[in-house]
Short mmCIF file of C-alpha atoms in Angstrom, two decimals:
data_model
loop_
_atom_site.label_atom_id
_atom_site.label_comp_id
_atom_site.label_asym_id
_atom_site.label_seq_id
_atom_site.Cartn_x
_atom_site.Cartn_y
_atom_site.Cartn_z
CA MET A 1 0.00 0.00 0.00
CA SER A 2 1.30 3.47 -0.94
CA THR A 3 1.31 5.94 1.96
CA TYR A 4 2.46 9.45 2.84
CA LYS A 5 3.67 10.08 6.43
CA THR A 6 6.26 12.86 6.31
CA GLY A 7 6.20 15.20 9.36
CA THR A 8 3.84 15.19 12.33
CA VAL A 9 0.26 16.34 12.93
CA SER A 10 -1.95 18.04 15.50
CA VAL A 11 -5.55 16.83 15.79
CA THR A 12 -8.40 18.01 18.00
CA ASN A 13 -11.33 15.88 19.04
CA GLY A 14 -14.49 17.20 17.37
CA SER A 15 -12.62 19.27 14.75
CA ALA A 16 -12.27 18.30 11.07
CA THR A 17 -9.10 20.39 10.64
CA VAL A 18 -5.72 18.68 10.80
CA THR A 19 -2.58 20.82 11.09
CA GLY A 20 0.75 19.47 9.89
CA SER A 21 4.35 20.25 10.74
CA GLY A 22 7.02 19.49 8.15
CA THR A 23 4.32 18.26 5.75
CA ALA A 24 3.87 18.92 2.00
CA TRP A 25 0.31 17.81 1.46
CA SER A 26 -0.48 20.07 -1.57
CA VAL A 27 2.24 18.64 -3.76
CA ALA A 28 1.76 15.09 -2.39
CA LEU A 29 -1.74 14.90 -3.93
CA VAL A 30 -3.30 13.49 -0.74
CA ALA A 31 -6.85 14.83 -1.37
CA GLY A 32 -9.29 11.90 -1.21
CA GLY A 33 -6.84 9.71 0.72
CA MET A 34 -7.41 8.02 4.08
CA PHE A 35 -5.88 9.85 7.10
CA SER A 36 -5.08 7.75 10.16
CA SER A 37 -3.39 8.40 13.52
CA ALA A 38 -3.35 6.44 16.78
CA GLY A 39 -5.47 3.68 15.20
CA VAL A 40 -8.27 6.02 14.01
CA ALA A 41 -8.86 6.57 10.25
CA VAL A 42 -10.97 9.30 8.53
CA PRO A 43 -11.17 10.10 4.78
CA ILE A 44 -9.68 13.44 3.63
CA ALA A 45 -12.21 15.86 2.13
CA SER A 46 -9.84 18.56 0.88
CA VAL A 47 -6.33 19.99 1.09
CA GLY A 48 -6.05 23.61 2.19
CA SER A 49 -2.28 23.92 2.00
CA ASP A 50 0.90 21.96 2.54
CA THR A 51 0.19 22.07 6.33
CA SER A 52 -3.61 21.92 6.49
CA ILE A 53 -6.20 19.34 5.49
CA THR A 54 -9.91 19.01 6.19
CA LEU A 55 -11.41 15.63 7.04
CA ASP A 56 -14.73 14.30 5.82
CA TYR A 57 -16.08 14.56 9.37
CA PRO A 58 -14.77 15.75 12.78
CA TRP A 59 -11.89 13.81 14.30
CA PRO A 60 -13.38 11.19 16.62
CA GLY A 61 -10.08 10.30 18.31
CA SER A 62 -8.18 11.96 21.13
CA THR A 63 -6.64 15.41 20.88
CA ALA A 64 -2.92 15.14 20.12
CA SER A 65 0.03 17.34 19.11
CA GLY A 66 3.18 16.30 17.24
CA ALA A 67 1.62 12.90 16.58
CA ALA A 68 2.66 10.39 13.95
CA TYR A 69 0.20 9.77 11.12
CA SER A 70 -0.21 8.04 7.78
CA ILE A 71 -2.23 8.81 4.64
CA ALA A 72 -3.20 5.92 2.35
CA LEU A 73 -3.01 7.13 -1.27
CA GLU A 74 -5.02 4.44 -3.08
CA SER A 75 -8.10 6.68 -3.36
CA SER A 76 -6.26 10.01 -3.38
CA SER A 77 -5.63 12.52 -6.13
CA ALA A 78 -2.33 10.82 -6.80
CA ALA A 79 -4.23 7.74 -7.92
CA SER A 80 -6.17 9.92 -10.36
CA VAL A 81 -3.06 10.87 -12.33
CA VAL A 82 -3.39 7.76 -14.45
CA ASN A 83 -7.05 8.54 -15.11
CA LEU A 84 -6.10 12.11 -16.02
CA GLN A 85 -4.19 10.96 -19.09
CA THR A 86 -7.18 8.94 -20.31
CA THR A 87 -9.59 11.80 -19.73
CA LEU A 88 -7.21 14.31 -21.32
CA SER A 89 -6.91 12.12 -24.40
CA ARG A 90 -10.69 12.09 -24.73
CA VAL A 91 -10.78 15.88 -24.39
CA LEU A 92 -8.16 16.37 -27.08
CA VAL A 93 -9.87 13.99 -29.52
CA THR A 94 -13.25 15.67 -29.05
CA LEU A 95 -11.80 19.16 -29.38
CA SER A 96 -10.00 18.18 -32.57
CA LEU A 97 -13.33 17.07 -34.03
CA ALA A 98 -14.60 20.60 -33.31
CA GLY A 99 -11.58 22.09 -35.04
CA ILE A 100 -9.84 23.15 -31.79
CA THR A 101 -6.33 21.84 -31.25
CA PRO A 102 -4.32 23.07 -28.25
CA ASN A 103 -0.60 23.56 -28.82
CA SER A 104 0.24 22.04 -25.43
CA SER A 105 -1.30 21.10 -22.10
CA GLY A 106 -0.38 20.68 -18.44
CA SER A 107 -0.40 22.66 -15.22
CA LEU A 108 -0.02 26.42 -14.80
CA THR A 109 3.55 25.72 -13.77
CA ASP A 110 4.07 24.06 -17.14
CA ARG A 111 2.51 27.06 -18.84
CA ALA A 112 4.77 29.46 -16.95
CA ALA A 113 7.79 27.53 -18.19
CA LEU A 114 6.92 28.24 -21.81
CA THR A 115 8.93 30.91 -23.63
CA LEU A 116 6.63 32.62 -26.14
CA THR A 117 7.00 35.74 -28.27
CA MET A 118 4.79 37.91 -30.47
CA ALA A 119 5.36 35.38 -33.24
CA ASP A 120 3.49 32.79 -31.14
CA LYS A 121 0.30 34.88 -30.94
CA GLY A 122 -2.74 32.58 -30.84
CA TYR A 123 -0.91 29.73 -29.04
CA LEU A 124 -3.49 27.61 -27.17
CA PHE A 125 -2.63 26.01 -23.81
CA LEU A 126 -5.01 23.49 -22.21
CA ARG A 127 -4.79 23.42 -18.43
CA ALA A 128 -5.19 19.78 -17.35
CA GLU A 129 -4.32 18.90 -13.78
CA ILE A 130 -5.86 17.06 -10.86
CA GLY A 131 -8.54 18.96 -8.95
CA VAL A 132 -8.97 21.69 -11.60
CA ALA A 133 -11.53 21.95 -14.40
CA PHE A 134 -10.10 21.84 -17.89
CA ALA A 135 -9.62 25.37 -19.23
CA PHE A 136 -8.04 27.06 -22.23
CA TYR A 137 -5.59 29.96 -22.22
CA ARG A 138 -4.69 31.91 -25.37
CA TRP A 139 -1.37 33.77 -25.87
CA THR A 140 -1.97 37.35 -27.11
CA GLY A 141 1.64 37.92 -28.07
CA THR A 142 2.49 39.58 -24.76
CA SER A 143 0.31 37.85 -22.15
CA TRP A 144 -2.23 35.08 -21.59
CA ASP A 145 -6.00 35.49 -22.11
CA GLY A 146 -8.27 33.18 -20.15
CA PRO A 147 -9.21 30.93 -18.60
CA PHE A 148 -11.89 29.82 -21.10
CA ALA A 149 -13.90 26.96 -19.65
CA VAL A 150 -14.01 23.53 -21.30
CA GLY A 151 -15.85 21.43 -18.71
CA THR A 152 -19.64 21.25 -18.58
CA GLY A 153 -22.04 19.47 -16.26
CA VAL A 154 -25.70 18.99 -15.48
CA VAL A 155 -27.48 18.79 -12.14
CA GLY A 156 -27.52 15.21 -10.95
CA GLY A 157 -25.39 14.03 -13.86
CA GLY A 158 -21.81 13.56 -14.88
CA VAL A 159 -19.27 16.23 -15.69
CA ASN A 160 -16.39 16.26 -18.09
CA SER A 161 -13.86 17.90 -15.80
CA LEU A 162 -12.21 16.52 -12.66
CA VAL A 163 -14.09 18.64 -10.14
CA SER A 164 -17.71 18.73 -8.98
CA GLY A 165 -19.88 21.73 -8.22
CA THR A 166 -23.19 22.61 -6.60
CA GLY A 167 -25.72 20.00 -7.68
CA ILE A 168 -23.18 18.33 -9.98
CA THR A 169 -21.69 14.94 -9.27
CA VAL A 170 -18.53 13.64 -10.88
CA ASP A 171 -19.49 10.49 -12.76
CA ASN A 172 -16.36 8.38 -12.85
CA THR A 173 -18.09 5.35 -14.28
CA ASN A 174 -19.73 7.04 -17.24
CA PRO A 175 -18.00 10.37 -17.87
CA GLN A 176 -19.45 12.62 -20.53
CA ILE A 177 -17.44 13.43 -23.64
CA PRO A 178 -15.84 16.86 -23.13
CA VAL A 179 -17.15 19.69 -25.30
CA VAL A 180 -16.49 23.41 -25.47
CA ASN A 181 -19.64 25.04 -24.12
CA ALA A 182 -19.27 28.50 -25.71
CA ALA A 183 -22.90 29.60 -25.64
CA SER A 184 -26.12 29.11 -23.73
CA MET A 185 -29.10 28.57 -25.99
CA SER A 186 -31.59 28.88 -23.12
CA ASN A 187 -30.79 32.52 -22.31
CA ALA A 188 -29.12 33.59 -25.57
CA THR A 189 -25.72 34.40 -24.07
CA ILE A 190 -22.15 33.84 -25.17
CA LYS A 191 -19.16 33.18 -22.95
CA GLY A 192 -16.67 36.04 -22.80
CA ARG A 193 -15.66 39.04 -20.74
CA ALA A 194 -17.12 42.54 -20.74
CA SER A 195 -13.68 43.96 -19.89
CA ALA A 196 -10.08 42.86 -20.16
CA GLY A 197 -8.92 40.52 -17.45
CA THR A 198 -8.02 36.99 -16.51
CA GLY A 199 -11.10 36.11 -14.50
CA ALA A 200 -13.67 33.47 -15.35
CA PRO A 201 -15.73 33.94 -18.54
CA GLU A 202 -19.01 35.80 -18.13
CA ASP A 203 -22.39 35.30 -19.78
CA LEU A 204 -22.63 38.15 -22.30
CA THR A 205 -25.83 39.10 -24.07
CA LEU A 206 -25.75 39.49 -27.82
CA SER A 207 -26.11 43.26 -27.34
CA GLN A 208 -23.02 43.29 -25.12
CA VAL A 209 -21.04 41.29 -27.66
CA ASP A 210 -22.15 43.66 -30.41
CA ALA A 211 -21.12 46.71 -28.36
CA LEU A 212 -17.70 45.19 -27.62
CA GLN A 213 -17.10 44.49 -31.31
CA VAL A 214 -18.09 48.04 -32.25
CA ALA A 215 -15.84 49.52 -29.53
CA ALA A 216 -12.94 47.42 -30.77
CA GLY A 217 -13.48 48.57 -34.35
CA LYS A 218 -14.32 45.03 -35.48
CA LYS A 219 -17.71 45.96 -36.92
CA ARG A 220 -19.88 48.99 -37.65
CA GLY A 221 -22.44 50.22 -35.15
CA VAL A 222 -25.96 49.79 -36.55
CA LEU A 223 -28.40 52.65 -35.99
CA THR A 224 -31.87 51.90 -34.68
CA ALA A 225 -32.87 55.58 -34.74
CA ALA A 226 -31.64 58.85 -36.25
CA ARG A 227 -28.46 60.15 -34.61
CA THR A 228 -27.02 63.63 -34.10
CA PHE A 229 -23.37 64.51 -33.59
CA TYR A 230 -22.41 67.96 -32.35
CA VAL A 231 -19.46 70.15 -33.37
CA ARG A 232 -18.45 73.26 -31.41
CA THR A 233 -15.48 75.58 -31.36
CA ASP A 234 -14.92 74.63 -27.70
CA GLY A 235 -15.30 70.89 -28.27
CA ALA A 236 -12.60 68.20 -28.63
CA ASP A 237 -12.17 65.36 -31.09
CA THR A 238 -11.51 63.01 -28.18
CA HIS A 239 -15.19 63.33 -27.20
CA ASP A 240 -17.99 61.12 -28.54
CA GLY A 241 -19.82 64.08 -30.10
CA LEU A 242 -23.20 63.02 -28.73
CA THR A 243 -23.93 65.99 -26.46
CA ASN A 244 -24.16 69.66 -27.34
CA ALA A 245 -21.72 70.83 -24.68
CA ALA A 246 -18.05 71.75 -24.46
CA GLY A 247 -17.38 68.47 -22.69
CA GLY A 248 -19.16 66.32 -25.24
CA ALA A 249 -19.04 67.87 -28.72
CA PHE A 250 -16.39 67.35 -31.39
CA LEU A 251 -14.03 70.17 -32.34
CA THR A 252 -13.86 69.53 -36.07
CA VAL A 253 -16.46 68.78 -38.70
CA GLN A 254 -14.15 66.24 -40.32
CA LYS A 255 -14.09 64.19 -37.12
CA ALA A 256 -17.87 64.11 -37.11
CA ILE A 257 -17.90 63.03 -40.77
CA ASP A 258 -15.40 60.25 -40.04
CA VAL A 259 -17.43 58.91 -37.12
CA ALA A 260 -20.71 59.13 -39.06
CA ALA A 261 -19.13 57.29 -41.99
CA SER A 262 -18.04 54.46 -39.67
CA LEU A 263 -21.69 53.57 -38.99
CA ASP A 264 -24.25 51.32 -40.60
CA THR A 265 -27.07 53.85 -40.82
CA SER A 266 -29.68 51.25 -41.73
CA ILE A 267 -32.60 53.49 -42.76
CA TYR A 268 -31.77 56.43 -40.50
CA ASP A 269 -30.14 59.79 -41.17
CA VAL A 270 -27.14 61.16 -39.30
CA THR A 271 -27.11 64.89 -38.55
CA ILE A 272 -23.91 66.80 -37.85
CA GLN A 273 -24.99 69.93 -35.98
CA ILE A 274 -22.36 72.69 -36.11
CA GLY A 275 -22.35 75.44 -33.51
CA ALA A 276 -21.76 79.11 -34.24
CA GLY A 277 -18.24 80.18 -35.12
CA THR A 278 -15.58 80.05 -37.82
CA TYR A 279 -14.09 76.62 -38.60
CA ASP A 280 -10.70 76.65 -40.27
CA ILE A 281 -10.72 73.54 -42.49
CA GLY A 282 -7.17 74.14 -43.72
CA ASN A 283 -5.76 73.46 -47.17
CA VAL A 284 -7.53 70.12 -47.51
CA GLY A 285 -11.15 71.04 -46.82
CA LEU A 286 -13.85 68.62 -45.75
CA ILE A 287 -13.87 65.18 -47.36
CA ALA A 288 -17.18 63.31 -47.38
CA LYS A 289 -17.02 59.54 -46.83
CA SER A 290 -19.50 56.71 -47.36
CA ALA A 291 -21.37 55.06 -44.54
CA VAL A 292 -23.19 51.75 -44.90
CA GLY A 293 -26.98 51.90 -45.17
CA ALA A 294 -29.68 54.02 -46.77
CA GLY A 295 -29.41 57.02 -44.43
CA SER A 296 -28.08 60.41 -45.47
CA ILE A 297 -25.47 62.51 -43.66
CA ILE A 298 -26.78 66.03 -43.05
CA ILE A 299 -24.35 68.80 -42.10
CA VAL A 300 -26.25 71.70 -40.54
CA GLY A 301 -25.22 75.07 -39.16
CA ASN A 302 -27.81 77.82 -38.72
CA GLU A 303 -30.32 77.83 -41.56
CA ALA A 304 -31.83 81.12 -40.41
CA SER A 305 -28.42 82.84 -40.29
CA PRO A 306 -25.82 80.84 -42.26
CA SER A 307 -23.19 83.60 -41.98
CA THR A 308 -22.80 82.74 -38.27
CA VAL A 309 -21.35 79.31 -39.09
CA VAL A 310 -18.36 79.65 -41.41
CA LEU A 311 -16.43 76.83 -43.10
CA ARG A 312 -13.20 78.38 -44.41
CA THR A 313 -10.33 76.85 -46.36
CA THR A 314 -6.96 78.44 -45.65
CA GLY A 315 -3.27 78.16 -46.46
CA VAL A 316 -1.51 77.18 -49.67
CA PHE A 317 -3.39 74.61 -51.74
CA SER A 318 -1.68 71.67 -53.38
CA GLY A 319 -4.01 70.79 -56.24
CA ASN A 320 -7.74 71.44 -56.21
CA VAL A 321 -9.32 71.95 -52.78
CA ALA A 322 -13.01 72.24 -51.86
CA ASN A 323 -14.84 73.31 -48.74
CA LEU A 324 -16.76 70.03 -49.09
CA VAL A 325 -15.97 67.34 -51.67
CA SER A 326 -18.04 64.22 -52.28
CA GLN A 327 -16.50 61.80 -54.74
CA ASN A 328 -17.89 58.43 -55.86
CA LEU A 329 -19.93 57.87 -52.71
CA SER A 330 -23.11 55.91 -52.16
CA THR A 331 -24.11 58.07 -49.18
CA VAL A 332 -26.04 61.25 -49.97
CA TYR A 333 -24.65 64.35 -48.23
CA LYS A 334 -26.75 67.42 -47.47
CA LEU A 335 -25.29 70.80 -46.50
CA ARG A 336 -27.42 73.43 -44.81
CA GLY A 337 -27.08 76.69 -42.92
CA VAL A 338 -23.36 77.49 -43.36
CA ARG A 339 -21.20 80.01 -45.21
CA ILE A 340 -18.46 78.55 -47.41
CA GLU A 341 -15.46 80.73 -48.23
CA SER A 342 -11.68 80.68 -48.72
CA THR A 343 -8.70 82.81 -47.79
CA GLY A 344 -6.23 80.29 -49.20
CA SER A 345 -3.85 80.47 -52.14
CA GLY A 346 -4.59 78.26 -55.15
CA ILE A 347 -7.59 76.72 -56.93
CA SER A 348 -10.49 76.53 -54.51
CA PHE A 349 -13.97 75.10 -55.01
CA GLY A 350 -16.90 75.69 -52.72
CA LEU A 351 -18.93 72.50 -53.17
CA LEU A 352 -17.49 69.77 -55.39
CA VAL A 353 -19.38 66.61 -56.31
CA VAL A 354 -17.71 64.01 -58.52
CA GLY A 355 -18.60 60.66 -60.08
CA SER A 356 -21.47 58.70 -58.53
CA SER A 357 -21.94 61.13 -55.64
CA ARG A 358 -25.00 63.25 -54.92
CA LEU A 359 -24.76 66.43 -52.85
CA GLU A 360 -27.74 68.56 -51.83
CA PHE A 361 -27.69 72.05 -50.33
CA GLN A 362 -30.00 74.77 -49.07
CA ASN A 363 -29.89 77.94 -46.99
CA ILE A 364 -26.15 78.29 -47.43
CA ASP A 365 -24.20 81.44 -48.20
CA VAL A 366 -21.50 81.31 -50.88
CA GLY A 367 -18.75 83.67 -49.76
CA ALA A 368 -15.55 85.11 -51.20
CA GLY A 369 -12.32 83.53 -52.39
CA LEU A 370 -13.74 80.56 -54.34
CA TYR A 371 -12.65 80.01 -57.94
CA GLN A 372 -15.56 77.71 -58.83
CA GLN A 373 -18.26 78.14 -56.25
CA LEU A 374 -20.58 75.21 -57.07
CA ARG A 375 -19.09 72.47 -59.26
CA ALA A 376 -20.31 69.05 -60.46
CA ALA A 377 -17.99 66.83 -62.51
CA ASP A 378 -17.83 63.44 -64.20
CA GLY A 379 -21.40 62.38 -63.55
CA GLY A 380 -21.81 63.94 -60.09
CA VAL A 381 -25.17 65.45 -59.12
CA LEU A 382 -25.47 68.78 -57.25
CA ILE A 383 -28.98 69.88 -56.22
CA ALA A 384 -30.33 73.00 -54.53
CA THR A 385 -33.22 71.76 -52.36
CA GLY A 386 -33.97 75.23 -51.02
CA PRO A 387 -32.97 78.88 -51.37
CA TYR A 388 -29.41 80.12 -50.90
CA SER A 389 -27.42 83.35 -51.04
CA VAL A 390 -24.22 84.59 -52.67
CA SER A 391 -22.09 87.19 -50.87
CA GLY A 392 -18.74 86.73 -52.63
CA SER A 393 -17.45 87.04 -56.18
CA SER A 394 -15.66 84.11 -57.82
CA SER A 395 -11.88 84.46 -57.63
CA ALA A 396 -9.61 84.79 -60.67
CA GLY A 397 -12.51 85.16 -63.09
CA GLY A 398 -14.03 81.87 -62.07
CA LEU A 399 -17.55 80.47 -62.16
CA HIS A 400 -20.61 80.32 -59.97
CA TRP A 401 -22.02 77.09 -61.47
CA SER A 402 -19.67 74.72 -63.24
CA ALA A 403 -20.97 71.44 -64.71
CA VAL A 404 -18.56 69.23 -66.67
CA GLY A 405 -18.24 65.69 -67.98
CA GLY A 406 -21.86 64.55 -67.96
CA ALA A 407 -22.55 65.97 -64.48
CA ILE A 408 -25.85 67.56 -63.43
CA ILE A 409 -26.58 70.75 -61.51
CA ARG A 410 -30.21 71.35 -60.53
CA VAL A 411 -31.32 74.73 -59.18
CA GLN A 412 -35.00 74.83 -60.04
CA SER A 413 -37.80 77.02 -58.69
CA GLN A 414 -35.54 78.42 -55.97
CA THR A 415 -34.57 81.92 -54.84
CA VAL A 416 -30.92 82.94 -55.14
CA THR A 417 -30.17 86.18 -53.26
CA PHE A 418 -27.09 88.31 -53.96
CA ALA A 419 -25.39 90.73 -51.56
CA GLY A 420 -22.87 93.38 -52.61
CA THR A 421 -21.34 94.10 -55.99
CA LEU A 422 -20.33 90.73 -57.37
CA SER A 423 -18.53 89.57 -60.49
CA PHE A 424 -17.98 86.22 -62.19
CA GLY A 425 -16.00 85.11 -65.22
CA SER A 426 -19.20 83.30 -66.13
CA PHE A 427 -22.23 82.84 -63.91
CA ALA A 428 -23.38 79.51 -65.38
CA SER A 429 -21.09 77.14 -67.27
CA SER A 430 -21.93 73.72 -68.75
CA THR A 431 -19.56 71.68 -70.93
CA THR A 432 -18.75 68.20 -72.27
CA GLY A 433 -22.20 66.68 -72.06
CA ALA A 434 -23.18 68.15 -68.70
CA ILE A 435 -26.63 69.56 -67.93
CA VAL A 436 -27.63 72.55 -65.81
CA PHE A 437 -31.33 72.63 -64.94
CA ALA A 438 -32.07 76.23 -63.92
CA ASN A 439 -35.71 76.99 -64.69
CA GLY A 440 -38.03 78.99 -62.46
CA ILE A 441 -35.33 80.74 -60.40
CA THR A 442 -35.87 84.07 -58.69
CA PHE A 443 -32.63 86.10 -58.64
CA ALA A 444 -32.98 88.57 -55.76
CA GLY A 445 -30.96 91.16 -53.83
CA THR A 446 -28.21 92.82 -55.88
CA ALA A 447 -28.57 90.42 -58.82
CA GLY A 448 -29.03 93.40 -61.13
CA SER A 449 -25.51 94.68 -60.41
CA VAL A 450 -23.68 91.41 -61.05
CA THR A 451 -20.99 91.66 -63.75
CA GLY A 452 -19.50 89.02 -66.02
CA THR A 453 -20.67 86.64 -68.74
CA ARG A 454 -24.17 85.34 -68.09
CA TYR A 455 -23.58 81.78 -69.31
CA ALA A 456 -21.29 79.58 -71.38
CA VAL A 457 -22.47 76.25 -72.84
CA ASP A 458 -20.10 74.11 -74.93
CA ALA A 459 -19.34 70.62 -76.29
CA ASN A 460 -22.85 69.13 -76.49
CA ALA A 461 -23.73 70.30 -72.98
CA VAL A 462 -27.09 71.83 -72.02
CA ILE A 463 -28.33 74.70 -69.90
CA SER A 464 -32.08 74.31 -69.50
CA ILE A 465 -34.01 77.44 -68.49
CA ASN A 466 -37.39 76.57 -70.02
CA GLY A 467 -37.07 79.39 -72.57
CA ALA A 468 -36.47 82.16 -70.03
CA GLY A 469 -34.30 84.14 -72.49
CA ALA A 470 -30.75 85.35 -73.04
CA THR A 471 -30.77 87.83 -70.12
CA TYR A 472 -32.21 85.41 -67.59
CA PHE A 473 -28.98 84.92 -65.63
CA PRO A 474 -27.19 87.70 -63.69
CA GLY A 475 -24.32 89.40 -65.51
CA ASN A 476 -23.59 92.23 -67.94
CA ALA A 477 -22.11 90.28 -70.87
CA ALA A 478 -23.93 88.03 -73.32
CA GLY A 479 -23.69 84.31 -72.94
CA THR A 480 -22.05 81.98 -75.44
CA VAL A 481 -23.10 78.71 -77.10
CA THR A 482 -20.41 76.71 -78.93
CA ASN A 483 -19.62 73.24 -80.30
CA GLY A 484 -23.11 71.78 -80.16
CA GLY A 485 -24.08 73.23 -76.83
CA GLN A 486 -27.72 74.05 -76.16
CA TYR A 487 -29.24 76.93 -74.22
CA VAL A 488 -32.94 76.22 -74.11
#
């Protein structure tokens, strides 16, 4: 018979606790063995430490200190080591059928002895030792994630780990085949952790899992209602933009566009509400980006007083720069209630829509410093959905409307109000198959004092005014029609 009897013990009549001196009960695997001293034997329930064990029931013998003892190991944890290998083999076979293959297994001491680097990211270690439920750990490249449970059990039935729990009995005669229980179908949860850590896995709802994936940038957030982001001159781009306050709003419009474009809008619109002030958008301007979904992105300042919310390009331009450019996007952008202007050096557009993009505007003010104030190119569509005003001349003899390459500009049945003495190289220009629809417009304010060519249509392009006549557009010089263009 195999026994363990190193050291001496102290026992107390009526107490289930045995205290050792010079003992090493944890590493000797004595749990489940038979403790005996002075002719009395009691099974061991658990091992607390190298010098403390708890018996199955209180010690019925005499109180003694420094007494000799013996622990029979036939039914102890040590005897389970052989069974561990059999059980572990069954675990590994079953996991392999599920497509999960650990790189190695053993105790946490074995795991600590591994030398892993960033190149070993994803390394799977299966903890398999006596008295501990099977569990996975995953190497992140710098540390271990886990434990991730493997063992499962049912009340009154067997388990496929080596420990029992409340209402669960270890079935040594008919153990279940180990499986990875990653989800609970009864309450629609998935095992994981709501925050980083090495604690036990938690039951996460599908909403929690979705939120974690969105926060980690693994998927787009899906809107279930319209959303508004706020931009203020006292905001910060480190905020979430969801509150109209200095401590919650974004600082830049581009940040709001970037966050809006990261969403799946589903069927809902995203509004970017800009507070009063002047926003320096540099020598790059604002760049529209596509979101996923059918919703539009609406950029709004103050529709009653657009001059109080200014979007201004500045600096030296490298190439063509626009206050807002939308190029080959599926998402429709709408601009409202702002003044667009430029103090920069180089070719500057106000609104620029290119390719498959569609850009709508209303209640904006077109200010000074823009070479081509409203431009659509290469199939892009630019539409005035409401009235707007013009307070600045085009720079360098430029254009107010410029449609090129099959693009479309629609300003129909709207009021365009002018302020000040303004001049344009040409007010309306359409070329290379483009179309400008401009019927039914009311030109108000100082429209009568505008100077420059009224229109220029060329290369099979069209300006459609529903027969309003040659002096329909503002300006003091006659328009031109060349190379198959039509002014009708």
